[in-house]
PDB file of N, CA and C in Angstrom:
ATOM      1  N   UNK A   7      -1.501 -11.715   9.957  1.00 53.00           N
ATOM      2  CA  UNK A   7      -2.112 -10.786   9.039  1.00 53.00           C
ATOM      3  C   UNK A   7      -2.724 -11.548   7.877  1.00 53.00           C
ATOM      4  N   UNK A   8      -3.883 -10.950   7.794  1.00 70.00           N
ATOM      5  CA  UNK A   8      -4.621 -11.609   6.004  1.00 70.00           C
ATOM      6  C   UNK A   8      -3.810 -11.623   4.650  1.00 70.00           C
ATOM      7  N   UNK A   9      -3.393 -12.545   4.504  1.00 78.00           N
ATOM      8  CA  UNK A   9      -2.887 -12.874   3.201  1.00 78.00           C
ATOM      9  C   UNK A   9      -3.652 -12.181   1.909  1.00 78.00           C
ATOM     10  N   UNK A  10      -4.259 -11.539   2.240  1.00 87.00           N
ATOM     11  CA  UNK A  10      -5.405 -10.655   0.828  1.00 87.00           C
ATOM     12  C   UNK A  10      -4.793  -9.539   1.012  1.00 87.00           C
ATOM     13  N   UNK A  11      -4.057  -9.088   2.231  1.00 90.00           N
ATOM     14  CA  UNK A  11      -3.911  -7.710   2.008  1.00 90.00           C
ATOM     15  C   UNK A  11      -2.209  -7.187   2.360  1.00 90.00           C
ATOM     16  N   UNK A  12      -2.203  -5.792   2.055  1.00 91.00           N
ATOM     17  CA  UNK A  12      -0.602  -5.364   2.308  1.00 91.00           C
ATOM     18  C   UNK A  12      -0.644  -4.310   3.172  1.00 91.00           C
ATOM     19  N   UNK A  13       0.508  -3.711   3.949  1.00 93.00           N
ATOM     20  CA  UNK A  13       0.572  -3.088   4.483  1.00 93.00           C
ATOM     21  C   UNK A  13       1.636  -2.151   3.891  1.00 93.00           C
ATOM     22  N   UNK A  14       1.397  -0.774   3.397  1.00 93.00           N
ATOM     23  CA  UNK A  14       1.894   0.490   2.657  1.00 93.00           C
ATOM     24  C   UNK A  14       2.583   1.498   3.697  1.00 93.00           C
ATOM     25  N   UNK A  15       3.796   1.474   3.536  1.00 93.00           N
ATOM     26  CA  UNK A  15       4.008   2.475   4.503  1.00 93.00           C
ATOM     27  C   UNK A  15       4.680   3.780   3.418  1.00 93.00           C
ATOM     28  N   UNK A  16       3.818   5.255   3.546  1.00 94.00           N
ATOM     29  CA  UNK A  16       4.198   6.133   2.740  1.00 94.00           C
ATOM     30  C   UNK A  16       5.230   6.928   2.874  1.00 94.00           C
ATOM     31  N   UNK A  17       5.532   7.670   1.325  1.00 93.00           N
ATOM     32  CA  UNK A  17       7.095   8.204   1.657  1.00 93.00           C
ATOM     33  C   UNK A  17       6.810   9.645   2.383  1.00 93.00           C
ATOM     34  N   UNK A  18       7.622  10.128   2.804  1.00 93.00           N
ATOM     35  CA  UNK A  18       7.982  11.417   3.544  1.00 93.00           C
ATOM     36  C   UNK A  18       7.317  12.441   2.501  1.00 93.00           C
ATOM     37  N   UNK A  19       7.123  12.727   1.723  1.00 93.00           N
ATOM     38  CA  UNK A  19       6.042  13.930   1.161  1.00 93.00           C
ATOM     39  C   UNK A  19       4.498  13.499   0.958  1.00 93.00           C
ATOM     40  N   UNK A  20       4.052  12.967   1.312  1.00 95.00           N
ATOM     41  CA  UNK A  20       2.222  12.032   1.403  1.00 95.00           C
ATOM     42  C   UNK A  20       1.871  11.585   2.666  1.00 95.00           C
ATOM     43  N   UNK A  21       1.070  11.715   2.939  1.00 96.00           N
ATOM     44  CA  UNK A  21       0.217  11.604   4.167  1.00 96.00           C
ATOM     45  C   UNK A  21      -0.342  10.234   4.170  1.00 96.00           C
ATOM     46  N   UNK A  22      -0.656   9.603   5.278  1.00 97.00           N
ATOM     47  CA  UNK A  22      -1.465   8.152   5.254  1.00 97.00           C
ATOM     48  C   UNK A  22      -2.437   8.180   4.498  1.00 97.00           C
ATOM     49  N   UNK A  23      -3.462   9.142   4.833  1.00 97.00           N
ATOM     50  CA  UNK A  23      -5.215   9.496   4.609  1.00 97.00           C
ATOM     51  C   UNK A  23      -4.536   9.937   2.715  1.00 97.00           C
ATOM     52  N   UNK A  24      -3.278  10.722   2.775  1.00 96.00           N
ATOM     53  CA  UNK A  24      -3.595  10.430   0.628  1.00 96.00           C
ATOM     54  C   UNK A  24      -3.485   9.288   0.585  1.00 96.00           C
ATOM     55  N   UNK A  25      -2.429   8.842   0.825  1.00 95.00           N
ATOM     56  CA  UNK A  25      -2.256   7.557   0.070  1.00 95.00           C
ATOM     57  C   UNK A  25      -3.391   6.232   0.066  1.00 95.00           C
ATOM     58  N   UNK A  26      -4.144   6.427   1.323  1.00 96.00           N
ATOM     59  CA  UNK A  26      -5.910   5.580   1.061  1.00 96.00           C
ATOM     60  C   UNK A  26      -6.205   6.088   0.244  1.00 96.00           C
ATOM     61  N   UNK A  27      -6.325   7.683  -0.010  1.00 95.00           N
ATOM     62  CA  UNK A  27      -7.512   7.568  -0.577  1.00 95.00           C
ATOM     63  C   UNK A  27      -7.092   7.653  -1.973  1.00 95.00           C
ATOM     64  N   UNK A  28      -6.191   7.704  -2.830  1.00 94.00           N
ATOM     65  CA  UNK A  28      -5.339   6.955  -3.868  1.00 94.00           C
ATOM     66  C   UNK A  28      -5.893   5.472  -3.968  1.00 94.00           C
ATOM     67  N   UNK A  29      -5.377   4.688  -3.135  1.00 93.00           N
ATOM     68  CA  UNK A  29      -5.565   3.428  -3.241  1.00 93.00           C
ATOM     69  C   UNK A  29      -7.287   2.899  -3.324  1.00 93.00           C
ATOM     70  N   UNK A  30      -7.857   3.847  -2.333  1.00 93.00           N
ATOM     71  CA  UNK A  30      -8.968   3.447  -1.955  1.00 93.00           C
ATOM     72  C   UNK A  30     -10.299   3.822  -3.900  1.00 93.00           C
ATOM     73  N   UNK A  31      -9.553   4.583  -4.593  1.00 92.00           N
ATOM     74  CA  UNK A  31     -10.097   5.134  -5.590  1.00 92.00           C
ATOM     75  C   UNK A  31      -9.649   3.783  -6.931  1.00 92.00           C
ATOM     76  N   UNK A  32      -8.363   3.373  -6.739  1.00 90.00           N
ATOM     77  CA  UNK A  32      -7.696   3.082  -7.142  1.00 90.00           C
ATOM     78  C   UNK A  32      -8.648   1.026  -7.171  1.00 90.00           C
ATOM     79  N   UNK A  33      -8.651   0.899  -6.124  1.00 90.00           N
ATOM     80  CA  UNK A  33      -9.473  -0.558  -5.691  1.00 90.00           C
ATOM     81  C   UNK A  33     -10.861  -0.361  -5.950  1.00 90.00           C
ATOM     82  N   UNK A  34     -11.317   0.558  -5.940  1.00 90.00           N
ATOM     83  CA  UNK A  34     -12.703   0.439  -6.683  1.00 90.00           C
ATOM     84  C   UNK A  34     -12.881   0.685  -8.368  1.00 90.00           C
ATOM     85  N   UNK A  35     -11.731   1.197  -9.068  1.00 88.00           N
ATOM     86  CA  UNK A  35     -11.547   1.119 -10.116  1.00 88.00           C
ATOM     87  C   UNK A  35     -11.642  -0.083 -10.864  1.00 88.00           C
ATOM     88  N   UNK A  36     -10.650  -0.918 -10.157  1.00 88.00           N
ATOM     89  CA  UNK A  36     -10.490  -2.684  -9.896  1.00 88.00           C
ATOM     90  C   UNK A  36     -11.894  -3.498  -9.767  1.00 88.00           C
ATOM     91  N   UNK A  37     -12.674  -3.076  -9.297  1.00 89.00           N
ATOM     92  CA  UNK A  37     -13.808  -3.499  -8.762  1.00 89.00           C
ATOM     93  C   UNK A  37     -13.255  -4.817  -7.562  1.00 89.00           C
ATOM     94  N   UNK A  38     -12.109  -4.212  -6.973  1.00 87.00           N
ATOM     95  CA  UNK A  38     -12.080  -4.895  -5.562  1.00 87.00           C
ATOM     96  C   UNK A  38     -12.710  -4.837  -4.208  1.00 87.00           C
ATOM     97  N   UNK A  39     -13.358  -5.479  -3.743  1.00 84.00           N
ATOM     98  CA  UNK A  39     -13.926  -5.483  -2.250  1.00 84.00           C
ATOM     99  C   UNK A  39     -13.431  -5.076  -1.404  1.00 84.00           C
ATOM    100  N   UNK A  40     -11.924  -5.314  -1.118  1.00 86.00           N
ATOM    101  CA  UNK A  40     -11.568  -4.809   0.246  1.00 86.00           C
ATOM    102  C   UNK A  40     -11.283  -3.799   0.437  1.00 86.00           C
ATOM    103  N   UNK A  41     -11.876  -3.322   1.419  1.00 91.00           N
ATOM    104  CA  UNK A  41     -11.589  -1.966   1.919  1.00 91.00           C
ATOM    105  C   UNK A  41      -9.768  -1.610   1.871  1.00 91.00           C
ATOM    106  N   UNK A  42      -9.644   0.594   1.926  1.00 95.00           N
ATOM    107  CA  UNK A  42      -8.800   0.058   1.992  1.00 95.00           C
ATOM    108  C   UNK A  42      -8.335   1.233   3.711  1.00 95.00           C
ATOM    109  N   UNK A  43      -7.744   1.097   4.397  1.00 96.00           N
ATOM    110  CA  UNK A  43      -7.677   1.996   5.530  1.00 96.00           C
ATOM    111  C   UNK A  43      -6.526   2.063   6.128  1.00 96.00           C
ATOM    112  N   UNK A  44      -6.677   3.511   6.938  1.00 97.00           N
ATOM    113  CA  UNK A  44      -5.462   3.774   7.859  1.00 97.00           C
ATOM    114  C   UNK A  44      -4.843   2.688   9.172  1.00 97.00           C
ATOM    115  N   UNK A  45      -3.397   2.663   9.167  1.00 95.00           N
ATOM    116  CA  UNK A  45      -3.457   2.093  10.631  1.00 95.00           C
ATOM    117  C   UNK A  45      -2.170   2.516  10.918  1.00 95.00           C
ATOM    118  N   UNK A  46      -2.184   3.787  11.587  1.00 95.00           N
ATOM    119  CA  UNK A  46      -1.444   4.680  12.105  1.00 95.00           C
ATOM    120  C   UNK A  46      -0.557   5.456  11.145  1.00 95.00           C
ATOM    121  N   UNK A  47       0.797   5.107  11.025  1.00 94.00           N
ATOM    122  CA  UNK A  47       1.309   5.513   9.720  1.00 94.00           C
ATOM    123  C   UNK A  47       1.222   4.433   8.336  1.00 94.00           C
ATOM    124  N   UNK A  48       0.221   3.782   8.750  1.00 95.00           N
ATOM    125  CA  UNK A  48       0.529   2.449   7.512  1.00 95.00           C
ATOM    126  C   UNK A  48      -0.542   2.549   6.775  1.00 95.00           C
ATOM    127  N   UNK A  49      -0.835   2.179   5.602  1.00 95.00           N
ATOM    128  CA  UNK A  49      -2.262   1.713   4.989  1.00 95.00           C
ATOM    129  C   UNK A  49      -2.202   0.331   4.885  1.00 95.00           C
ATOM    130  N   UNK A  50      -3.265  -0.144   5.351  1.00 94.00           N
ATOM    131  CA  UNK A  50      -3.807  -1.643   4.965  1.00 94.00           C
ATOM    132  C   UNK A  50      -4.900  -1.354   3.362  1.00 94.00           C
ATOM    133  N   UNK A  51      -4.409  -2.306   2.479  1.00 93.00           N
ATOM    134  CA  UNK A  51      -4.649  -2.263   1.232  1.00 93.00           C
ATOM    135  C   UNK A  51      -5.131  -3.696   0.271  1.00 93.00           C
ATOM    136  N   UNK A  52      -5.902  -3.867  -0.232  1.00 91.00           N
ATOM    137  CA  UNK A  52      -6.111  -5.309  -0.907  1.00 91.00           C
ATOM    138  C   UNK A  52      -4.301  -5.481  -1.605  1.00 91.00           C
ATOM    139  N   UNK A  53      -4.338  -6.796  -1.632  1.00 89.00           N
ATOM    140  CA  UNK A  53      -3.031  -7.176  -2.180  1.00 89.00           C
ATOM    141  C   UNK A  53      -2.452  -7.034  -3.770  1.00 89.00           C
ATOM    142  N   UNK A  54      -4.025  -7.060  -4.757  1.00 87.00           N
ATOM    143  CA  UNK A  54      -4.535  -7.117  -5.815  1.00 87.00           C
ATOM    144  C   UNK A  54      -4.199  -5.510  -6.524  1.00 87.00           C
ATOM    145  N   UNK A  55      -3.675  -4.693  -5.877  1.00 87.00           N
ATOM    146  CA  UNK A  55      -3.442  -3.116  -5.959  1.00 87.00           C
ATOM    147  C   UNK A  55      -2.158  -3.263  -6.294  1.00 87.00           C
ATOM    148  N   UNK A  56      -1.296  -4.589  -6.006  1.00 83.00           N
ATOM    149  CA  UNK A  56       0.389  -4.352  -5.953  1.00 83.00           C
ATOM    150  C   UNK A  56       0.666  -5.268  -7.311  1.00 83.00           C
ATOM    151  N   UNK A  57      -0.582  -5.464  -7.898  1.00 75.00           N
ATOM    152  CA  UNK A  57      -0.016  -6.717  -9.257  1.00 75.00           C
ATOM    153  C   UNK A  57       0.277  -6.160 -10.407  1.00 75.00           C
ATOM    154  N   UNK A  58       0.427  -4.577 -10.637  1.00 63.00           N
ATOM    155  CA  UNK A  58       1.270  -3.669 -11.460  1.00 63.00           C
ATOM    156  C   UNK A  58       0.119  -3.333 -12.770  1.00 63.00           C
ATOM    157  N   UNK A  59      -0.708  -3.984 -12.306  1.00 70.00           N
ATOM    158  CA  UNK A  59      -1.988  -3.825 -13.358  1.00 70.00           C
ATOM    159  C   UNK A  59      -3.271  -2.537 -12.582  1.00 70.00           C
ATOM    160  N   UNK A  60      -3.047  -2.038 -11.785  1.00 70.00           N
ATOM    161  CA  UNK A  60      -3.726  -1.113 -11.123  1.00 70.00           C
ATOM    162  C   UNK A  60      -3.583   0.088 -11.867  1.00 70.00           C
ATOM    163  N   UNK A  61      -4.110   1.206 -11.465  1.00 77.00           N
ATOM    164  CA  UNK A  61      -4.180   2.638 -12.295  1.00 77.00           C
ATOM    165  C   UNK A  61      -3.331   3.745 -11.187  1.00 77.00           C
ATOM    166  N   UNK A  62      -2.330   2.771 -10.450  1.00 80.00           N
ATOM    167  CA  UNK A  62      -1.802   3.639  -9.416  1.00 80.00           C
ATOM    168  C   UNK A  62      -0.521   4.255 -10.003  1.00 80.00           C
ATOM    169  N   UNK A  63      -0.279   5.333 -10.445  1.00 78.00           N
ATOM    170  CA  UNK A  63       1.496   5.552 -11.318  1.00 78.00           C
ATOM    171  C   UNK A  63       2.063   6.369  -9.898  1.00 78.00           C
ATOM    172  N   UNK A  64       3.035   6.550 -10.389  1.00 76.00           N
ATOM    173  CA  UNK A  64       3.957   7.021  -9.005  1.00 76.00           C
ATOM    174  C   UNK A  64       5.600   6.577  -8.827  1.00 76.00           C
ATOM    175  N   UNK A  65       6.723   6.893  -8.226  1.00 65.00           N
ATOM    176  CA  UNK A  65       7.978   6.331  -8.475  1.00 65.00           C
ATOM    177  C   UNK A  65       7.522   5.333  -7.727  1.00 65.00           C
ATOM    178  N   UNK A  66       7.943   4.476  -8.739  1.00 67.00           N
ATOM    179  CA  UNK A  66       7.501   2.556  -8.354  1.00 67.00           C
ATOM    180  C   UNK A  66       7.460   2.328  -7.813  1.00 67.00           C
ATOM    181  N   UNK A  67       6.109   2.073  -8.236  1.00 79.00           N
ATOM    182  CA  UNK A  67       4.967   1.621  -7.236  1.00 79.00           C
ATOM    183  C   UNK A  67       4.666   0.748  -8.382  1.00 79.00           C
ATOM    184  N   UNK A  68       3.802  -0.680  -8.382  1.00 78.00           N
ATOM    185  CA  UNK A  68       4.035  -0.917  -6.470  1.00 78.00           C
ATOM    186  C   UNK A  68       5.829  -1.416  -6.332  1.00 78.00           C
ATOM    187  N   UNK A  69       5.556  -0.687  -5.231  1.00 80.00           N
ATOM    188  CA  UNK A  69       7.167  -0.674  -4.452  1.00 80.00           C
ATOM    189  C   UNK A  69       7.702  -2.219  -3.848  1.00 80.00           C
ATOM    190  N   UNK A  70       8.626  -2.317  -3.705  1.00 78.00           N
ATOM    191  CA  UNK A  70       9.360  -3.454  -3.451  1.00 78.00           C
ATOM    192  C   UNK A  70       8.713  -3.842  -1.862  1.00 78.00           C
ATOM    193  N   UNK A  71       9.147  -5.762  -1.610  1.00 78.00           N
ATOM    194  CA  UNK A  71       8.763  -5.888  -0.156  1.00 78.00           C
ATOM    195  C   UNK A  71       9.662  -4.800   0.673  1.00 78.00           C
ATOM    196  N   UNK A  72       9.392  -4.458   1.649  1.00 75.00           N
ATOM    197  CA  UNK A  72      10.133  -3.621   3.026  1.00 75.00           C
ATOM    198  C   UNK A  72      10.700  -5.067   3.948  1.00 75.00           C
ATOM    199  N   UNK A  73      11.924  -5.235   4.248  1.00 67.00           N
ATOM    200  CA  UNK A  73      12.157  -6.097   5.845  1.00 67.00           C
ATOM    201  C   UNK A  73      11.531  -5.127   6.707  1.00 67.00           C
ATOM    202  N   UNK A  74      11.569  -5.156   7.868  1.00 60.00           N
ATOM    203  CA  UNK A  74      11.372  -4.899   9.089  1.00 60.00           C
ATOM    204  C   UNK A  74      12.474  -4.616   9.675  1.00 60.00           C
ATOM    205  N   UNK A  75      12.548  -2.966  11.063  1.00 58.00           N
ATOM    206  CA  UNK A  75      13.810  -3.229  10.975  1.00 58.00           C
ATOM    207  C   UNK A  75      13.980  -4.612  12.585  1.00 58.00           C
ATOM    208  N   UNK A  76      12.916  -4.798  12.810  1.00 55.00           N
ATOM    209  CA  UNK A  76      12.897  -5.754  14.585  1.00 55.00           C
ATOM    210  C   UNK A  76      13.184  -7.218  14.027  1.00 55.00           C
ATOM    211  N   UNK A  77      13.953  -7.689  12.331  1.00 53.00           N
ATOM    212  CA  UNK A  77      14.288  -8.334  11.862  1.00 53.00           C
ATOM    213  C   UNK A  77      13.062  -9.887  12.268  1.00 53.00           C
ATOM    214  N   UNK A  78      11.759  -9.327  12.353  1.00 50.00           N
ATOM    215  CA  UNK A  78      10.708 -10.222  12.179  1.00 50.00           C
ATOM    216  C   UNK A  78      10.437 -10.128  10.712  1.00 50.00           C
ATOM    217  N   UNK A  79       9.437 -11.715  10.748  1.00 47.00           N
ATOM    218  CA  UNK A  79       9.048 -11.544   9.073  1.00 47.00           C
ATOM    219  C   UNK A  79       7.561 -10.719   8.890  1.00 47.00           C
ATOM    220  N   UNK A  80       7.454 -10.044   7.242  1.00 52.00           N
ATOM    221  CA  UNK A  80       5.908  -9.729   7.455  1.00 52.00           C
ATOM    222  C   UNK A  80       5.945 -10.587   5.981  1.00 52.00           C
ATOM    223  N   UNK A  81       6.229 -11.672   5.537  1.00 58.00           N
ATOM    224  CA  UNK A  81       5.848 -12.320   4.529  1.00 58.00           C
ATOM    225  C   UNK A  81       5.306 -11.592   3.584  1.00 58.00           C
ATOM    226  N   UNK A  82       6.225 -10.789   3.236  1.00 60.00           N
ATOM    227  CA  UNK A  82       6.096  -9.722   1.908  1.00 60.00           C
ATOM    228  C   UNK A  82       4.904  -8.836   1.891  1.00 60.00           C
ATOM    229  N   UNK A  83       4.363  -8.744   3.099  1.00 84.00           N
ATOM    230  CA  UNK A  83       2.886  -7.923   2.918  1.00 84.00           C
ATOM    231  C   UNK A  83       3.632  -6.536   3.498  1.00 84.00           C
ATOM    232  N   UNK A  84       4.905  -5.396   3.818  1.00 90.00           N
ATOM    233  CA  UNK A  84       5.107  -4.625   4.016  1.00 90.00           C
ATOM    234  C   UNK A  84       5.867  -3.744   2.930  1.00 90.00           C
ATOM    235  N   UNK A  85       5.448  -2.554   2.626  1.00 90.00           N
ATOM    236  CA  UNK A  85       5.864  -1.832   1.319  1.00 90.00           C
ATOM    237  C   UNK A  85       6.263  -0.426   1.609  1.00 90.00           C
ATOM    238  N   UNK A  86       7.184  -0.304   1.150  1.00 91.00           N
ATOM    239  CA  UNK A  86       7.802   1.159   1.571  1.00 91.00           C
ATOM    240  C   UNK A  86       7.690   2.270   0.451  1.00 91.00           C
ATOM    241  N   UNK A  87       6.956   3.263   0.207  1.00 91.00           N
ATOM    242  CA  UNK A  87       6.955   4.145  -1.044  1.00 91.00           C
ATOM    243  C   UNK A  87       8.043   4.794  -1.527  1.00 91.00           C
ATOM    244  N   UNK A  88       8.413   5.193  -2.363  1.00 89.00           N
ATOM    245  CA  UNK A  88       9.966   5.880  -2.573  1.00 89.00           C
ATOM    246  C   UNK A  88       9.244   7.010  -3.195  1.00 89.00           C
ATOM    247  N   UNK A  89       8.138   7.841  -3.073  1.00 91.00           N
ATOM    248  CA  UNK A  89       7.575   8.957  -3.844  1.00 91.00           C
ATOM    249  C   UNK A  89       6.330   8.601  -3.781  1.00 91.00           C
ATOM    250  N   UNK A  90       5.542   9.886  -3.836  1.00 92.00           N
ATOM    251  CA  UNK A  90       3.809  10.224  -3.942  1.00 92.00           C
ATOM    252  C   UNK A  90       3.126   8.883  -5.328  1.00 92.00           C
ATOM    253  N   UNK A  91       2.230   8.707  -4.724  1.00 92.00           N
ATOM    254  CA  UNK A  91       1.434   8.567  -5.714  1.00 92.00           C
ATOM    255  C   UNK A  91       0.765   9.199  -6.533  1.00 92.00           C
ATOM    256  N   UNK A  92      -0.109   8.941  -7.832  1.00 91.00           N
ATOM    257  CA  UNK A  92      -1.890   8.901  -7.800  1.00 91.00           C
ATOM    258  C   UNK A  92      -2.304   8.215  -8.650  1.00 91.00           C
ATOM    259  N   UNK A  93      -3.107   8.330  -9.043  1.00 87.00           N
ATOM    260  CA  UNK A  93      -4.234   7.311 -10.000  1.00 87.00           C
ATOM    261  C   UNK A  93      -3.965   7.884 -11.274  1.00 87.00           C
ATOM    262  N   UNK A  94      -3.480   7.031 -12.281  1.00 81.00           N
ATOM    263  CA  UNK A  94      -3.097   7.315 -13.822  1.00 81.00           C
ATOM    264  C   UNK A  94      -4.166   7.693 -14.759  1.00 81.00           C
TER     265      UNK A  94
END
């Protein structure tokens, strides 16, 4: 996986497609390039969204690394939400 980006997995009250398009509002605020998109239940997200300087508020966020539970590594690019987002 690209080291530029993270993989968001959202909490049980938010949908994939909010939480892009949160983020996706959120990274152009930034004036960041990378896209940001669905991939299945996950969002792929610039990495630059998780440096606590973003306009994303929400129960903290950005959220801690996630392990995995197939006890592989994702070198800190996996994030688990503990609550909704949105843009502050």
């Amino acid at each position: 996986m690209n080291d530029d980006v993270v993989r968001i997995v959202p909490c049980e009250d938010q949908s994939a497609e909010e939480v892009a398009e949160v983020l996706s509002q959120a990274a152009a605020e930034q004036g960041l390039q990378e896209e940001v998109v669905v991939d299945g239940e996950e969002v792929i997200a610039p990495r630059g969204l998780m440096s606590g300087a973003s306009p994303v508020v929400g129960a903290g966020f950005p959220p801690p690394p996630q392990r995995p539970t197939d006890g592989s590594s994702t070198n800190g690019q996996l994030y688990r939400l503990q609550g909704p987002i949105a843009l502050g």
